[in-house]
Amino acid sequence: MVYLVVRMKGTVNIPNWAQSTLDNLHLQKKFRATLIPENEQTLGMLRKIKEIVAWTSVDEGFIREFVEKKGRHTSTKLLSSNKESQTNLENAPDIDKVVTDITKNESFLSKISGLKPWFALNPPRGGFKRKSKVLYSQNGILGENRELVELVKRMM
């Protein structure tokens, strides 16, 4: 399985130890998301920065939809726009292969050429239904959030 991690807080007043962890996860800005493998090391990193990010486990169907809609070839060009314009197809990755590699933990997003290791999201349509500054267990959105998939679908 794979974790979907979304940075929910901005860049102000973040300690250096948390900033280095966020940089390792490629989460430099607010509302950036990434997909990381589900293991003990990544879970330890996520628990260390639980007041800044939200995460949950996702399945292959959601990963495919997420990469198709929000995957970026360059910082300004989406993968979906490359399919329509038929330009730079020699550098564009195969979405089916990317999804299977990520799902089986055979490859990281940062190791796939032609795909950015982060996904830029918008603020959620309709706003946050829970508090945005507290943990999920305290009726918020931060930390391990079981409802994050629905929230991210509204952010795409």
PDB file of C-alpha atoms in Angstrom:
ATOM      1  CA  MET A   1       0.000   0.000   0.000  1.00  0.00           C
ATOM      2  CA  VAL A   2       0.900   3.656  -0.322  1.00  0.00           C
ATOM      3  CA  TYR A   3       0.414   6.716   1.870  1.00  0.00           C
ATOM      4  CA  LEU A   4      -1.067   9.885   0.441  1.00  0.00           C
ATOM      5  CA  VAL A   5       0.506  12.808   2.348  1.00  0.00           C
ATOM      6  CA  VAL A   6      -0.811  16.393   2.092  1.00  0.00           C
ATOM      7  CA  ARG A   7       0.797  19.423   3.704  1.00  0.00           C
ATOM      8  CA  MET A   8      -1.971  21.416   5.404  1.00  0.00           C
ATOM      9  CA  LYS A   9      -0.001  24.198   7.093  1.00  0.00           C
ATOM     10  CA  GLY A  10       2.068  26.963   5.536  1.00  0.00           C
ATOM     11  CA  THR A  11       5.777  27.756   5.756  1.00  0.00           C
ATOM     12  CA  VAL A  12       5.835  30.208   8.676  1.00  0.00           C
ATOM     13  CA  ASN A  13       7.077  29.130  12.147  1.00  0.00           C
ATOM     14  CA  ILE A  14       8.104  25.616  11.097  1.00  0.00           C
ATOM     15  CA  PRO A  15      11.084  24.282  13.126  1.00  0.00           C
ATOM     16  CA  ASN A  16      14.253  23.263  11.257  1.00  0.00           C
ATOM     17  CA  TRP A  17      13.880  19.584  12.130  1.00  0.00           C
ATOM     18  CA  ALA A  18      10.351  19.547  10.697  1.00  0.00           C
ATOM     19  CA  GLN A  19      11.394  21.552   7.629  1.00  0.00           C
ATOM     20  CA  SER A  20      14.111  19.015   6.788  1.00  0.00           C
ATOM     21  CA  THR A  21      11.574  16.173   7.037  1.00  0.00           C
ATOM     22  CA  LEU A  22       9.134  18.069   4.829  1.00  0.00           C
ATOM     23  CA  ASP A  23      11.913  18.728   2.281  1.00  0.00           C
ATOM     24  CA  ASN A  24      12.725  15.012   2.187  1.00  0.00           C
ATOM     25  CA  LEU A  25       9.057  14.341   1.417  1.00  0.00           C
ATOM     26  CA  HIS A  26       9.025  17.084  -1.302  1.00  0.00           C
ATOM     27  CA  LEU A  27       6.372  19.071   0.565  1.00  0.00           C
ATOM     28  CA  GLN A  28       7.758  22.609   0.358  1.00  0.00           C
ATOM     29  CA  LYS A  29       4.453  24.510   0.068  1.00  0.00           C
ATOM     30  CA  LYS A  30       0.967  24.420   1.535  1.00  0.00           C
ATOM     31  CA  PHE A  31      -1.492  22.054  -0.206  1.00  0.00           C
ATOM     32  CA  ARG A  32       1.235  19.982  -1.844  1.00  0.00           C
ATOM     33  CA  ALA A  33       0.733  16.224  -1.860  1.00  0.00           C
ATOM     34  CA  THR A  34       2.945  13.213  -2.449  1.00  0.00           C
ATOM     35  CA  LEU A  35       2.723   9.425  -2.491  1.00  0.00           C
ATOM     36  CA  ILE A  36       5.181   7.502  -0.323  1.00  0.00           C
ATOM     37  CA  PRO A  37       5.545   3.781   0.461  1.00  0.00           C
ATOM     38  CA  GLU A  38       3.875   2.421   3.562  1.00  0.00           C
ATOM     39  CA  ASN A  39       6.599   1.187   5.925  1.00  0.00           C
ATOM     40  CA  GLU A  40       7.930   1.832   9.435  1.00  0.00           C
ATOM     41  CA  GLN A  41      10.444   4.516   8.390  1.00  0.00           C
ATOM     42  CA  THR A  42       7.923   6.650   6.534  1.00  0.00           C
ATOM     43  CA  LEU A  43       5.358   6.210   9.312  1.00  0.00           C
ATOM     44  CA  GLY A  44       7.958   7.495  11.794  1.00  0.00           C
ATOM     45  CA  MET A  45       8.586  10.539   9.602  1.00  0.00           C
ATOM     46  CA  LEU A  46       4.857  11.228   9.368  1.00  0.00           C
ATOM     47  CA  ARG A  47       4.309  10.913  13.108  1.00  0.00           C
ATOM     48  CA  LYS A  48       7.168  13.370  13.642  1.00  0.00           C
ATOM     49  CA  ILE A  49       5.385  16.066  11.576  1.00  0.00           C
ATOM     50  CA  LYS A  50       1.782  15.141  12.383  1.00  0.00           C
ATOM     51  CA  GLU A  51       0.888  18.749  13.334  1.00  0.00           C
ATOM     52  CA  ILE A  52       1.729  19.949   9.797  1.00  0.00           C
ATOM     53  CA  VAL A  53       0.505  17.204   7.437  1.00  0.00           C
ATOM     54  CA  ALA A  54      -2.395  14.794   6.974  1.00  0.00           C
ATOM     55  CA  TRP A  55      -2.002  11.272   5.573  1.00  0.00           C
ATOM     56  CA  THR A  56      -3.943   8.118   4.782  1.00  0.00           C
ATOM     57  CA  SER A  57      -3.557   4.832   2.886  1.00  0.00           C
ATOM     58  CA  VAL A  58      -4.871   4.843  -0.676  1.00  0.00           C
ATOM     59  CA  ASP A  59      -5.697   2.163  -3.240  1.00  0.00           C
ATOM     60  CA  GLU A  60      -4.689   1.787  -6.890  1.00  0.00           C
ATOM     61  CA  GLY A  61      -7.889   3.307  -8.300  1.00  0.00           C
ATOM     62  CA  PHE A  62      -7.383   6.574  -6.458  1.00  0.00           C
ATOM     63  CA  ILE A  63      -3.675   6.663  -7.368  1.00  0.00           C
ATOM     64  CA  ARG A  64      -4.527   6.318 -11.073  1.00  0.00           C
ATOM     65  CA  GLU A  65      -7.091   9.142 -10.931  1.00  0.00           C
ATOM     66  CA  PHE A  66      -4.722  11.322  -8.874  1.00  0.00           C
ATOM     67  CA  VAL A  67      -1.740  10.897 -11.227  1.00  0.00           C
ATOM     68  CA  GLU A  68      -3.897  11.474 -14.334  1.00  0.00           C
ATOM     69  CA  LYS A  69      -5.464  14.675 -12.997  1.00  0.00           C
ATOM     70  CA  LYS A  70      -2.641  16.233 -10.985  1.00  0.00           C
ATOM     71  CA  GLY A  71       0.596  14.647 -12.243  1.00  0.00           C
ATOM     72  CA  ARG A  72       3.010  17.190 -13.715  1.00  0.00           C
ATOM     73  CA  HIS A  73       5.525  16.705 -16.517  1.00  0.00           C
ATOM     74  CA  THR A  74       7.194  20.034 -15.695  1.00  0.00           C
ATOM     75  CA  SER A  75       6.325  22.517 -12.998  1.00  0.00           C
ATOM     76  CA  THR A  76       3.806  24.206 -15.330  1.00  0.00           C
ATOM     77  CA  LYS A  77       2.557  21.378 -17.599  1.00  0.00           C
ATOM     78  CA  LEU A  78       0.159  18.684 -16.449  1.00  0.00           C
ATOM     79  CA  LEU A  79       0.464  15.132 -17.797  1.00  0.00           C
ATOM     80  CA  SER A  80      -3.125  15.271 -19.059  1.00  0.00           C
ATOM     81  CA  SER A  81      -2.304  18.307 -21.243  1.00  0.00           C
ATOM     82  CA  ASN A  82       0.605  16.385 -22.801  1.00  0.00           C
ATOM     83  CA  LYS A  83      -1.774  13.667 -24.000  1.00  0.00           C
ATOM     84  CA  GLU A  84      -4.003  16.160 -25.749  1.00  0.00           C
ATOM     85  CA  SER A  85      -1.271  18.238 -27.375  1.00  0.00           C
ATOM     86  CA  GLN A  86       0.898  15.230 -28.350  1.00  0.00           C
ATOM     87  CA  THR A  87       4.079  17.223 -27.641  1.00  0.00           C
ATOM     88  CA  ASN A  88       7.106  15.862 -25.782  1.00  0.00           C
ATOM     89  CA  LEU A  89       5.688  12.334 -25.786  1.00  0.00           C
ATOM     90  CA  GLU A  90       9.193  10.867 -25.756  1.00  0.00           C
ATOM     91  CA  ASN A  91       9.772  12.307 -22.261  1.00  0.00           C
ATOM     92  CA  ALA A  92       6.296  11.677 -20.826  1.00  0.00           C
ATOM     93  CA  PRO A  93       6.015   8.599 -18.579  1.00  0.00           C
ATOM     94  CA  ASP A  94       3.464   5.829 -19.125  1.00  0.00           C
ATOM     95  CA  ILE A  95       0.732   6.394 -16.533  1.00  0.00           C
ATOM     96  CA  ASP A  96      -0.166   2.689 -16.229  1.00  0.00           C
ATOM     97  CA  LYS A  97       3.450   1.732 -15.487  1.00  0.00           C
ATOM     98  CA  VAL A  98       3.829   4.598 -13.009  1.00  0.00           C
ATOM     99  CA  VAL A  99       0.690   3.562 -11.103  1.00  0.00           C
ATOM    100  CA  THR A 100       1.685  -0.112 -10.872  1.00  0.00           C
ATOM    101  CA  ASP A 101       5.239   0.764  -9.765  1.00  0.00           C
ATOM    102  CA  ILE A 102       3.981   3.105  -7.060  1.00  0.00           C
ATOM    103  CA  THR A 103       1.310   0.658  -5.851  1.00  0.00           C
ATOM    104  CA  LYS A 104       3.776  -2.219  -5.544  1.00  0.00           C
ATOM    105  CA  ASN A 105       6.413   0.038  -3.869  1.00  0.00           C
ATOM    106  CA  GLU A 106       8.881  -0.759  -6.680  1.00  0.00           C
ATOM    107  CA  SER A 107       9.630   2.895  -7.373  1.00  0.00           C
ATOM    108  CA  PHE A 108       9.455   6.293  -5.699  1.00  0.00           C
ATOM    109  CA  LEU A 109       7.968   9.386  -7.337  1.00  0.00           C
ATOM    110  CA  SER A 110      11.356  11.101  -7.181  1.00  0.00           C
ATOM    111  CA  LYS A 111      12.983   8.285  -9.198  1.00  0.00           C
ATOM    112  CA  ILE A 112      10.482   8.417 -12.100  1.00  0.00           C
ATOM    113  CA  SER A 113      11.771  10.601 -14.915  1.00  0.00           C
ATOM    114  CA  GLY A 114       9.276  12.936 -16.537  1.00  0.00           C
ATOM    115  CA  LEU A 115       7.094  13.218 -13.413  1.00  0.00           C
ATOM    116  CA  LYS A 116       7.391  15.702 -10.556  1.00  0.00           C
ATOM    117  CA  PRO A 117       7.580  14.089  -7.075  1.00  0.00           C
ATOM    118  CA  TRP A 118       4.765  16.323  -5.785  1.00  0.00           C
ATOM    119  CA  PHE A 119       1.204  17.225  -6.744  1.00  0.00           C
ATOM    120  CA  ALA A 120      -0.157  20.766  -6.401  1.00  0.00           C
ATOM    121  CA  LEU A 121      -3.654  20.924  -4.952  1.00  0.00           C
ATOM    122  CA  ASN A 122      -6.205  23.718  -4.603  1.00  0.00           C
ATOM    123  CA  PRO A 123      -8.009  24.655  -1.389  1.00  0.00           C
ATOM    124  CA  PRO A 124     -11.041  22.371  -0.964  1.00  0.00           C
ATOM    125  CA  ARG A 125     -14.310  23.319  -2.642  1.00  0.00           C
ATOM    126  CA  GLY A 126     -16.869  23.953   0.061  1.00  0.00           C
ATOM    127  CA  GLY A 127     -14.162  24.481   2.678  1.00  0.00           C
ATOM    128  CA  PHE A 128     -12.932  22.209   5.416  1.00  0.00           C
ATOM    129  CA  LYS A 129     -15.722  20.377   7.215  1.00  0.00           C
ATOM    130  CA  ARG A 130     -13.522  19.882  10.301  1.00  0.00           C
ATOM    131  CA  LYS A 131     -11.076  22.087  12.185  1.00  0.00           C
ATOM    132  CA  SER A 132      -7.871  22.670  10.226  1.00  0.00           C
ATOM    133  CA  LYS A 133      -5.529  23.284  13.166  1.00  0.00           C
ATOM    134  CA  VAL A 134      -6.012  20.163  15.298  1.00  0.00           C
ATOM    135  CA  LEU A 135      -5.479  16.430  14.903  1.00  0.00           C
ATOM    136  CA  TYR A 136      -8.073  14.092  13.394  1.00  0.00           C
ATOM    137  CA  SER A 137      -8.671  12.447  16.772  1.00  0.00           C
ATOM    138  CA  GLN A 138      -9.654  15.882  18.153  1.00  0.00           C
ATOM    139  CA  ASN A 139     -12.194  16.551  15.347  1.00  0.00           C
ATOM    140  CA  GLY A 140      -9.610  18.095  13.012  1.00  0.00           C
ATOM    141  CA  ILE A 141      -7.875  17.178   9.747  1.00  0.00           C
ATOM    142  CA  LEU A 142      -4.198  16.785  10.738  1.00  0.00           C
ATOM    143  CA  GLY A 143      -2.379  13.519  11.392  1.00  0.00           C
ATOM    144  CA  GLU A 144      -3.693  10.163  10.222  1.00  0.00           C
ATOM    145  CA  ASN A 145      -6.973  11.166   8.591  1.00  0.00           C
ATOM    146  CA  ARG A 146      -9.386   8.478   7.357  1.00  0.00           C
ATOM    147  CA  GLU A 147     -11.465  11.049   5.444  1.00  0.00           C
ATOM    148  CA  LEU A 148      -8.520  12.553   3.546  1.00  0.00           C
ATOM    149  CA  VAL A 149      -9.424  10.880   0.231  1.00  0.00           C
ATOM    150  CA  GLU A 150     -12.772  12.699   0.077  1.00  0.00           C
ATOM    151  CA  LEU A 151     -11.052  15.957   1.017  1.00  0.00           C
ATOM    152  CA  VAL A 152      -8.407  15.535  -1.686  1.00  0.00           C
ATOM    153  CA  LYS A 153     -11.078  14.771  -4.296  1.00  0.00           C
ATOM    154  CA  ARG A 154     -12.593  18.161  -3.506  1.00  0.00           C
ATOM    155  CA  MET A 155      -9.109  19.705  -3.787  1.00  0.00           C
ATOM    156  CA  MET A 156      -8.408  18.311  -7.296  1.00  0.00           C
TER     157      MET A 156
END
